[in-house]
Amino acid sequence: MEFSPNNLIFKTTTVLISFLLLGFSVYLFFSGHNSPGGGFIGGLGTAAALVLMYMAYGVKTVSKILPINYRVLTVTGVLIAILSSAGSFLFGQPFLSQTFTYIHLPVLGELELATATLFDLGVYLTVVGVALTIILSIAQDRSSSEENASGKDTNSR
């Protein structure tokens, strides 16, 4: 018989705290090209929110809700960062050069678009992917070693 702790308060507050962490990480991501912040710290905030959800609800439950392969997310982020920074070669500019423009949207008004945001998106996805791959790998190794220690290993006699 497995012991199931009463973690109703933890699960309830996780929803609120994760929502706040995700909102703050999005703010940090978009403020990155004009002030301190950006893809790295925004990715860490998102990873922290996701780790909190994994701790509260378990790997199986969160994996059903968010079926994301974090290794593919890491590779996607690296490719976006490389392609956005190497795109400057198409215009005869040095590597990692950035440019920006302003567009006018009907509801939002004037909006700045910067190529640094694309680079930050690649960094953001890479940080989220690497952080969650490492943490979930450690959690999986730990759970399998605990199963082996409790005698559930079918190979030991």
XYZ file of C-alpha atoms in Angstrom:
157
model
C 0.000 0.000 0.000
C 1.409 3.369 -1.009
C 1.235 6.408 1.232
C -0.458 9.385 -0.410
C 0.098 12.640 1.483
C -2.635 15.234 1.705
C -1.169 17.867 -0.580
C -4.311 19.822 -1.426
C -2.821 23.136 -0.278
C 0.347 22.554 -2.306
C -1.607 21.670 -5.456
C -3.941 24.649 -5.040
C -1.202 27.204 -4.489
C 0.874 25.712 -7.324
C -1.741 26.856 -9.835
C -1.508 30.459 -8.621
C 2.260 30.511 -8.213
C 2.846 28.885 -11.626
C 0.553 31.428 -13.256
C 2.485 34.282 -11.642
C 5.859 32.752 -12.559
C 4.821 32.235 -16.173
C 3.497 35.786 -16.425
C 6.676 37.228 -14.954
C 8.871 35.091 -17.228
C 6.966 36.346 -20.288
C 7.501 39.919 -19.061
C 11.240 39.243 -18.599
C 11.430 37.681 -22.059
C 9.880 40.667 -23.829
C 11.796 43.269 -21.854
C 15.129 41.657 -22.734
C 16.176 43.659 -25.771
C 15.551 47.046 -24.131
C 16.388 46.418 -20.461
C 17.784 43.603 -18.296
C 16.089 40.302 -18.929
C 15.619 38.249 -22.024
C 15.575 34.673 -23.140
C 17.820 33.176 -20.489
C 16.133 34.507 -17.375
C 12.687 34.167 -18.953
C 13.449 30.534 -19.749
C 14.571 29.907 -16.178
C 11.314 31.394 -14.886
C 9.268 29.178 -17.179
C 11.312 26.125 -16.225
C 10.760 26.925 -12.535
C 6.998 27.130 -13.076
C 6.967 23.815 -14.937
C 9.131 22.098 -12.316
C 6.729 23.311 -9.638
C 3.839 21.767 -11.572
C 5.758 18.499 -11.966
C 6.422 18.460 -8.206
C 2.796 19.104 -7.294
C 0.981 16.915 -9.808
C 3.558 14.299 -10.778
C 5.339 13.501 -14.005
C 2.563 11.335 -15.458
C -0.181 13.907 -14.956
C 1.761 16.899 -16.288
C 3.104 14.861 -19.217
C -0.484 14.078 -20.241
C -1.387 17.781 -20.137
C 1.880 19.044 -21.702
C 3.147 16.332 -24.088
C 6.391 18.160 -24.864
C 9.641 16.454 -25.792
C 12.126 18.786 -24.113
C 15.065 17.455 -26.124
C 13.338 18.476 -29.359
C 12.543 21.835 -27.750
C 16.248 22.300 -27.005
C 17.282 21.556 -30.584
C 14.551 23.850 -31.914
C 15.763 26.671 -29.689
C 19.380 26.268 -30.784
C 18.342 26.266 -34.451
C 16.240 29.424 -34.009
C 19.119 31.195 -32.258
C 21.645 30.203 -34.918
C 19.386 31.026 -37.866
C 18.310 34.385 -36.437
C 21.879 35.423 -35.742
C 23.239 34.118 -39.059
C 20.450 35.853 -40.985
C 22.490 39.038 -40.840
C 24.832 37.501 -43.452
C 22.015 37.753 -46.008
C 22.172 41.533 -45.699
C 25.960 41.817 -45.621
C 26.106 42.576 -41.894
C 28.406 41.045 -39.244
C 27.333 37.926 -37.348
C 24.841 38.637 -34.517
C 23.947 42.070 -35.890
C 20.459 43.145 -35.028
C 17.964 45.498 -36.537
C 14.485 46.673 -35.680
C 11.477 48.306 -37.230
C 8.140 49.672 -36.121
C 4.802 48.426 -37.375
C 1.347 49.760 -36.694
C -1.312 47.282 -35.593
C -4.958 48.368 -35.409
C -5.638 47.393 -31.793
C -2.170 47.513 -30.245
C -0.903 50.646 -31.936
C 2.773 51.044 -32.813
C 4.855 47.979 -32.046
C 8.617 47.508 -32.234
C 9.889 44.362 -33.933
C 13.524 43.478 -33.271
C 15.622 40.595 -34.508
C 17.026 40.315 -30.979
C 13.615 38.991 -29.938
C 14.022 36.031 -32.317
C 17.438 35.285 -30.859
C 15.990 35.551 -27.340
C 13.226 33.127 -28.352
C 15.874 30.587 -29.336
C 17.700 31.072 -26.042
C 14.401 30.849 -24.147
C 13.426 27.533 -25.752
C 16.927 26.141 -25.263
C 17.010 27.024 -21.556
C 13.543 25.558 -20.912
C 14.428 22.394 -22.821
C 17.804 21.844 -21.166
C 16.590 22.631 -17.637
C 13.593 20.311 -17.833
C 15.528 17.538 -19.578
C 18.085 17.554 -16.769
C 15.542 17.759 -13.943
C 13.217 15.095 -15.369
C 16.177 12.784 -16.072
C 17.319 13.100 -12.461
C 13.769 12.467 -11.224
C 13.438 9.403 -13.446
C 16.788 7.998 -12.296
C 15.848 8.586 -8.674
C 12.451 6.911 -8.996
C 13.964 3.877 -10.718
C 16.646 3.545 -8.036
C 13.980 3.783 -5.320
C 12.016 1.000 -7.029
C 15.132 -1.167 -7.144
C 15.845 -0.496 -3.465
C 12.309 -1.421 -2.440
C 12.617 -4.844 -4.044
C 10.461 -4.274 -7.104
C 13.361 -5.128 -9.407
C 12.482 -8.304 -11.281
C 16.108 -9.163 -12.087
C 17.304 -9.417 -8.483
C 16.846 -12.666 -6.549
